[in-house]
JSON list of C-alpha atoms and ligand atoms in Angstrom, two decimals:
[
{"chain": "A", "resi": 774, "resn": "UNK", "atom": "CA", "xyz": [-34.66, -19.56, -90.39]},
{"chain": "A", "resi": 775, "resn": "UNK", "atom": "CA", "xyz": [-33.38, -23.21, -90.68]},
{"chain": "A", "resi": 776, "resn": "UNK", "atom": "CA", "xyz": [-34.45, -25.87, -88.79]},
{"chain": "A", "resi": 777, "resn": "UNK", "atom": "CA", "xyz": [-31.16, -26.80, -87.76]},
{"chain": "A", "resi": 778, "resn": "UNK", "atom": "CA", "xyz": [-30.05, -23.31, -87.26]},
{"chain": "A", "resi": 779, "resn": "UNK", "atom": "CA", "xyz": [-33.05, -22.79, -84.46]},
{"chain": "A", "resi": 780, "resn": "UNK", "atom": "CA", "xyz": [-31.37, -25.69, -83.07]},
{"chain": "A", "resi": 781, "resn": "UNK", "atom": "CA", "xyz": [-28.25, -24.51, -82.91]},
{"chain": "A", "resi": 782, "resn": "UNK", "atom": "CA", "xyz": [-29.70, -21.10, -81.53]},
{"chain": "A", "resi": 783, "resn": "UNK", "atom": "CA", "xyz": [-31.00, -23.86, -78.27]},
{"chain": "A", "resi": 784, "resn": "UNK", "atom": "CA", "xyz": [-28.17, -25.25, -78.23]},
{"chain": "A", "resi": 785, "resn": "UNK", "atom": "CA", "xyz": [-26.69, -21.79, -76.83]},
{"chain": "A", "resi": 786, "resn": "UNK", "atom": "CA", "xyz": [-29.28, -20.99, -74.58]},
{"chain": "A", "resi": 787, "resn": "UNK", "atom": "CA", "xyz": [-28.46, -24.48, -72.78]},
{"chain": "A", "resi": 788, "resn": "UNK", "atom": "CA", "xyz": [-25.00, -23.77, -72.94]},
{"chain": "A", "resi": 789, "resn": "UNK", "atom": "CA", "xyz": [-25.70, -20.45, -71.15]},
{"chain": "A", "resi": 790, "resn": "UNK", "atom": "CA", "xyz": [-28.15, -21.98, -68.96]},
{"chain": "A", "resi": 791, "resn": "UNK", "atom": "CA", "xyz": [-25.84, -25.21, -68.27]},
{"chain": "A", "resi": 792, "resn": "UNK", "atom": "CA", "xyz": [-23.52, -21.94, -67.10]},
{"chain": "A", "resi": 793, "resn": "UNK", "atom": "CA", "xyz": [-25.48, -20.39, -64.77]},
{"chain": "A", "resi": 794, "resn": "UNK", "atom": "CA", "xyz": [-26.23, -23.14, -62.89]},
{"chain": "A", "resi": 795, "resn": "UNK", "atom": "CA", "xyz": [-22.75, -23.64, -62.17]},
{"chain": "A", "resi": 796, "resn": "UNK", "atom": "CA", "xyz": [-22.36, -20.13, -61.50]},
{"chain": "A", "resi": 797, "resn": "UNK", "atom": "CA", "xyz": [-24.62, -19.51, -59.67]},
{"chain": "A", "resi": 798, "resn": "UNK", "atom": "CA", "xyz": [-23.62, -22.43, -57.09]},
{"chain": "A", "resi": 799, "resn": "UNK", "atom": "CA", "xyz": [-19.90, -20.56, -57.42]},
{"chain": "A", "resi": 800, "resn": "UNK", "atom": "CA", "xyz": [-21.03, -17.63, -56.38]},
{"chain": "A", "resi": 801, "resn": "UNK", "atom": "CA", "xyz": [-23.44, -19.00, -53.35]},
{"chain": "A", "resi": 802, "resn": "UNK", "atom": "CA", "xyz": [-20.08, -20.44, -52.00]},
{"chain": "A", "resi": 803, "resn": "UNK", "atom": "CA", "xyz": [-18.05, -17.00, -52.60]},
{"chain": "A", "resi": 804, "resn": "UNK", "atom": "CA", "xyz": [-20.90, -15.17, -50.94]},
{"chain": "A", "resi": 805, "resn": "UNK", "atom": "CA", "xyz": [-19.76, -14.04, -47.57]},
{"chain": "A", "resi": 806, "resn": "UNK", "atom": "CA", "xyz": [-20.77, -11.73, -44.72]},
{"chain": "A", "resi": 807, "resn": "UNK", "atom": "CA", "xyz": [-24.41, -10.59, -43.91]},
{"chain": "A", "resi": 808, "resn": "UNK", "atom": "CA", "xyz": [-25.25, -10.13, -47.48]},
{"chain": "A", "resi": 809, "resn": "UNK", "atom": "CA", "xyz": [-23.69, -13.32, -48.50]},
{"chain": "A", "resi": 810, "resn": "UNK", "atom": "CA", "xyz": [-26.57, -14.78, -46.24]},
{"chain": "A", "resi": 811, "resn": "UNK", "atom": "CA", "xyz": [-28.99, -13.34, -48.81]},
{"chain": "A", "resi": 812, "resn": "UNK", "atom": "CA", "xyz": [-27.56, -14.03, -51.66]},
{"chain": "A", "resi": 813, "resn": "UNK", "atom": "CA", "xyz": [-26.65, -17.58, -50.92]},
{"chain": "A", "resi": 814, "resn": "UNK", "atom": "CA", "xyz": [-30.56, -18.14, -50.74]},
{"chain": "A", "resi": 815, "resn": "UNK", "atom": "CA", "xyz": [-30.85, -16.10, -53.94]},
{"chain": "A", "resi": 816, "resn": "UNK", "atom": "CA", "xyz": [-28.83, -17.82, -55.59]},
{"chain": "A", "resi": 817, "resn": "UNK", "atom": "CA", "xyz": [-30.14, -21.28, -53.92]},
{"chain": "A", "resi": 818, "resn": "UNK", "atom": "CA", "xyz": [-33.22, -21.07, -55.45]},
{"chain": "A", "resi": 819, "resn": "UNK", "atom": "CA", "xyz": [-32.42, -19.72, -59.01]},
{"chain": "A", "resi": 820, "resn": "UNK", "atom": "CA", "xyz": [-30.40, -22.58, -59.44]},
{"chain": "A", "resi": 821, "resn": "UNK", "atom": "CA", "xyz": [-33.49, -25.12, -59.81]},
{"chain": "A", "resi": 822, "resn": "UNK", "atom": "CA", "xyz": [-34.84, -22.53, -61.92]},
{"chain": "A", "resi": 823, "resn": "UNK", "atom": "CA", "xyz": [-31.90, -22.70, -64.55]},
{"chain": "A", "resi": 824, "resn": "UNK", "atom": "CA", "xyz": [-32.01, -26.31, -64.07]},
{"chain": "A", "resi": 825, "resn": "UNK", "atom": "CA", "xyz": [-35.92, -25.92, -64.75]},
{"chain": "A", "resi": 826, "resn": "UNK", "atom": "CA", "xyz": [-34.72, -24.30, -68.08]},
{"chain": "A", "resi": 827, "resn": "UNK", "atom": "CA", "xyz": [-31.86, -26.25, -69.08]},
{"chain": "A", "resi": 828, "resn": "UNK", "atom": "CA", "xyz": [-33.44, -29.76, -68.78]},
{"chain": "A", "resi": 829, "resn": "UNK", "atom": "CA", "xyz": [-36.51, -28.23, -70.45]},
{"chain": "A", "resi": 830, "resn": "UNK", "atom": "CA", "xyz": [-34.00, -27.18, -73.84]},
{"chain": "A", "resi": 831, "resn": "UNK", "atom": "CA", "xyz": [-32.41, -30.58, -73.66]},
{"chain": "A", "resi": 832, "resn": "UNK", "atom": "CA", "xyz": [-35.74, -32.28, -74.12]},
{"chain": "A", "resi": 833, "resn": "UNK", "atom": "CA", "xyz": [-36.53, -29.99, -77.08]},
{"chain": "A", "resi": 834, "resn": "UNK", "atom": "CA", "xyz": [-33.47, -30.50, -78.83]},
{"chain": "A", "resi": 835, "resn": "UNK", "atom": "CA", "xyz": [-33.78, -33.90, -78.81]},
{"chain": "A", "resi": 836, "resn": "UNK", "atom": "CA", "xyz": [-37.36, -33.50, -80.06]},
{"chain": "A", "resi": 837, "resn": "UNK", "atom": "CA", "xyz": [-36.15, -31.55, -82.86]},
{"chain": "A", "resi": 838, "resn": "UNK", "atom": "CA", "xyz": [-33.75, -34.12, -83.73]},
{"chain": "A", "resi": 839, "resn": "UNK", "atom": "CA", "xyz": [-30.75, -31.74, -82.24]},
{"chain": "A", "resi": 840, "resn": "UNK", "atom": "CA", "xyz": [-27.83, -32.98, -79.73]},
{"chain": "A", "resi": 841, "resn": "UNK", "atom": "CA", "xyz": [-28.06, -31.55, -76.82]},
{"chain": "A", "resi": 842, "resn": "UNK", "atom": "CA", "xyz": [-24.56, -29.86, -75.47]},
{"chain": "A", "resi": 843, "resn": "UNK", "atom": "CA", "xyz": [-23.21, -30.84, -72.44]},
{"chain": "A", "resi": 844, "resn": "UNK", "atom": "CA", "xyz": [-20.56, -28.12, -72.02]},
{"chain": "A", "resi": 845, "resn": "UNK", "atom": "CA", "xyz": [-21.81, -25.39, -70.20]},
{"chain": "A", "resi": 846, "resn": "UNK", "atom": "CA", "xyz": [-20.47, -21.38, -71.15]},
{"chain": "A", "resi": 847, "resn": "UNK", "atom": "CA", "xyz": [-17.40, -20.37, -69.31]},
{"chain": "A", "resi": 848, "resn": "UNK", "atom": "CA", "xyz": [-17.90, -17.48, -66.89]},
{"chain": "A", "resi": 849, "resn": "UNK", "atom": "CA", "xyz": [-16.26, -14.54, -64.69]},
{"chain": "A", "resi": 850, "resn": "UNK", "atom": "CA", "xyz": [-15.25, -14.88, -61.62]},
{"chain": "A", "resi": 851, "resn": "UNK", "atom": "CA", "xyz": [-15.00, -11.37, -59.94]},
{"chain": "A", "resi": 852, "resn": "UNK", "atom": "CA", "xyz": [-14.13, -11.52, -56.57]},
{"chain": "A", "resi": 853, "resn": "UNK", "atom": "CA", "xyz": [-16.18, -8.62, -55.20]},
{"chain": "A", "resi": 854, "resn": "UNK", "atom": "CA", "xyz": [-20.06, -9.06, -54.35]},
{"chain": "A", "resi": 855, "resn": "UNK", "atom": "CA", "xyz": [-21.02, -5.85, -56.52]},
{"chain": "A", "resi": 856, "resn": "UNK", "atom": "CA", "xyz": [-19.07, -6.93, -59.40]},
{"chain": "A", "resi": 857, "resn": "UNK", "atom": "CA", "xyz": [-20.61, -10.23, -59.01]},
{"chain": "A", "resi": 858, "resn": "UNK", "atom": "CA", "xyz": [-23.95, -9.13, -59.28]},
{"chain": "A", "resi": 859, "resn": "UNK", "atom": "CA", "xyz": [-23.37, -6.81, -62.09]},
{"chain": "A", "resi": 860, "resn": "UNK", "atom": "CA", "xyz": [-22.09, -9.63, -64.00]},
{"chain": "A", "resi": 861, "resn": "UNK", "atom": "CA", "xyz": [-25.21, -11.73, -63.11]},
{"chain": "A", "resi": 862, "resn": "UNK", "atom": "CA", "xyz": [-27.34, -8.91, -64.25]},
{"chain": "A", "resi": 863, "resn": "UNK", "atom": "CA", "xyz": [-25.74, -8.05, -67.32]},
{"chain": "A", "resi": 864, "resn": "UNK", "atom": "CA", "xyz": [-26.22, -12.12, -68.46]},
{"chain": "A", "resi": 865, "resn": "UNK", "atom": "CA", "xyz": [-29.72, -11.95, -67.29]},
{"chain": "A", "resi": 866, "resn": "UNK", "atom": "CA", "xyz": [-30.64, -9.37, -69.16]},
{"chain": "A", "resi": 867, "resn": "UNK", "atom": "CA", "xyz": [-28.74, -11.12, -72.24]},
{"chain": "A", "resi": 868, "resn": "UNK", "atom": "CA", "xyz": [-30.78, -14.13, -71.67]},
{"chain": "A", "resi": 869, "resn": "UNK", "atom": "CA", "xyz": [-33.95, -12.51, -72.11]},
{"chain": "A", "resi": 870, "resn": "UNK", "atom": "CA", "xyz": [-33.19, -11.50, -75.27]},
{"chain": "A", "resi": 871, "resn": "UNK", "atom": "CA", "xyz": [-31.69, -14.34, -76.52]},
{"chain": "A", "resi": 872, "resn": "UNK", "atom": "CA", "xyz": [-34.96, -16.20, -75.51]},
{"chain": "A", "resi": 873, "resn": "UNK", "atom": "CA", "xyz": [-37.40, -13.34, -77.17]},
{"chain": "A", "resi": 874, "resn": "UNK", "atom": "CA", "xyz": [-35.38, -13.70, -80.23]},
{"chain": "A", "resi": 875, "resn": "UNK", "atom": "CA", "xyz": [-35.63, -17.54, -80.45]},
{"chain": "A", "resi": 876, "resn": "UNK", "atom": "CA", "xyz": [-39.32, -17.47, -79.30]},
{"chain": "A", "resi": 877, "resn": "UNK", "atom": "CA", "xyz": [-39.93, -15.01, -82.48]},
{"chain": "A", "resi": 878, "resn": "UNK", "atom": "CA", "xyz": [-38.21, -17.81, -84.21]},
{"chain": "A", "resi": 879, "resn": "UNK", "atom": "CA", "xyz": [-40.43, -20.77, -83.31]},
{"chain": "A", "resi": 880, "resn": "UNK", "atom": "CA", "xyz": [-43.65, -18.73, -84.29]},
{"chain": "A", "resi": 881, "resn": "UNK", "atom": "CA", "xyz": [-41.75, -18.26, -87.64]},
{"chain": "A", "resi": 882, "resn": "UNK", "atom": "CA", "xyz": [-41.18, -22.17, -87.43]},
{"chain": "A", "resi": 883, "resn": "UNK", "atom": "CA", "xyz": [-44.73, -22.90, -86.53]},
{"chain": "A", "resi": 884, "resn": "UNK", "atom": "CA", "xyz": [-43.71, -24.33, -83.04]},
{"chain": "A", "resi": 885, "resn": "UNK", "atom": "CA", "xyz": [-46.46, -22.90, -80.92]},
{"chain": "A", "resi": 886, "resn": "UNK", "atom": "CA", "xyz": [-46.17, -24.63, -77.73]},
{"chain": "A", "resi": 887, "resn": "UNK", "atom": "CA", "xyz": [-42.17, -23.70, -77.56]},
{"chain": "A", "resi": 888, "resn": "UNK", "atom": "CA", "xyz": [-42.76, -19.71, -78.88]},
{"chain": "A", "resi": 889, "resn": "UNK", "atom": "CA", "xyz": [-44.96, -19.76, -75.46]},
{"chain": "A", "resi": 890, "resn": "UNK", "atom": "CA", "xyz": [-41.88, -21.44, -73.33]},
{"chain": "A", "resi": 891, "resn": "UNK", "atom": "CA", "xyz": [-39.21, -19.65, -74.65]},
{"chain": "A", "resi": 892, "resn": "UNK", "atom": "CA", "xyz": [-41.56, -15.94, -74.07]},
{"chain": "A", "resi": 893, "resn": "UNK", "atom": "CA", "xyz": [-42.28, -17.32, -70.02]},
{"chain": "A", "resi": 894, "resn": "UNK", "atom": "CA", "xyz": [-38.28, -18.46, -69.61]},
{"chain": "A", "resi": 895, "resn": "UNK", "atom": "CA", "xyz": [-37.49, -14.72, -70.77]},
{"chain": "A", "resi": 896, "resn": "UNK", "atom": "CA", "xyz": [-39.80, -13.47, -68.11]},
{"chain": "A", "resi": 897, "resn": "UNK", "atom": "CA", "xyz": [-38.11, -15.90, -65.75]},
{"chain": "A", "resi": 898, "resn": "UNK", "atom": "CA", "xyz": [-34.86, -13.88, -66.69]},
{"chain": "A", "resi": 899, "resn": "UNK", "atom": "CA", "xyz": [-36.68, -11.02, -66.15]},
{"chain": "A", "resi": 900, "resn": "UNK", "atom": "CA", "xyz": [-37.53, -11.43, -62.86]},
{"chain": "A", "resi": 901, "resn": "UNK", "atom": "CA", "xyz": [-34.28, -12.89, -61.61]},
{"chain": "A", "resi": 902, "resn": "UNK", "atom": "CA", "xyz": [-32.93, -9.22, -63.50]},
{"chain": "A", "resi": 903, "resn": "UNK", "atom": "CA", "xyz": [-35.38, -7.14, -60.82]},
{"chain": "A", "resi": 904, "resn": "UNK", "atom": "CA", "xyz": [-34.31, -9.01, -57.91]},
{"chain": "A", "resi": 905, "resn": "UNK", "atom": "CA", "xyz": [-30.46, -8.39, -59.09]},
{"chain": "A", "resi": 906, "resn": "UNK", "atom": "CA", "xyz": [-31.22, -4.90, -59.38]},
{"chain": "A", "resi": 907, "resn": "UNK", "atom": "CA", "xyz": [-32.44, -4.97, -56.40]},
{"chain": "A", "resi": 908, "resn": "UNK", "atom": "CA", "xyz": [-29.66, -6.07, -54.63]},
{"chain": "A", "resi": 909, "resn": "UNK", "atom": "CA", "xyz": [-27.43, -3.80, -56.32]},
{"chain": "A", "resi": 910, "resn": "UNK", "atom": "CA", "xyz": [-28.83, -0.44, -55.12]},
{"chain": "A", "resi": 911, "resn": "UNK", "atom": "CA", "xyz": [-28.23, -1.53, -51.78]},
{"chain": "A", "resi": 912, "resn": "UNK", "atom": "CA", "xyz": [-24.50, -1.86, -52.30]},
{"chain": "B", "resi": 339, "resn": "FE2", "atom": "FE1", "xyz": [-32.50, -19.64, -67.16]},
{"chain": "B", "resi": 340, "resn": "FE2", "atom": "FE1", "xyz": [-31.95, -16.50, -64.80]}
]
């Protein structure tokens, strides 16, 4: 594993994360009825978490002596709450092991303090998964 190639590995996670964020505010604005109300605040307050995450890989790329993207990863846009959350789920769950995969990396690398980041932003993921799942049985 490359330096540059680690990057570039980052440098998808933003895009992903830069993503997210944006869905997730779609989807808080599609979110209607009485379990729009709880999803709104779901969403609401994952979105500073993906923010959390994508500001964090921006800093590190630059670090590295990467360029940070700026273009987040185009998305879905089902228009039925279940299919919505599905979606969310199924990139969740992608997310976590994108960021196992590039934590296993930085050990390889000898980045210590980022191999610990990358394994707590995957159980970030992971938790936003259980409270999708969540939501989902009661549909
Ligand atoms: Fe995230
Ligand atoms: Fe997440």
């Amino acid at each position: 594993m490359s330096k540059e190639n680690f990057i570039k590995g980052l440098n998808e996670d933003l895009a992903a994360e830069l993503g997210t964020v944006i869905r997730y505010n779609y989807q808080a604005g599609k979110s209607f009825g009485l379990l729009g109300i709880e999803l709104r605040e779901m969403f609401t307050s994952e979105i500073t978490d993906e923010l959390g995450h994508a500001r964090f890989l921006t800093d590190v790329i630059i670090d590295l002596g990467g360029e940070p993207v700026t273009v987040p990863k185009a998305f879905d846009k089902p228009d039925k709450l279940k299919d919505m959350l599905e979606l969310d789920l199924k990139m969740e769950e992608g997310d976590v092991k994108n960021y196992l995969k590039h934590s296993k990396e930085a050990e390889d690398l000898g980045f210590v303090e980022l191999k610990m980041k990358l394994e707590e932003m995957a159980a970030d993921e992971a938790g936003h998964a259980r409270e999708l799942r969540r939501l989902i049985k009661g549909l």
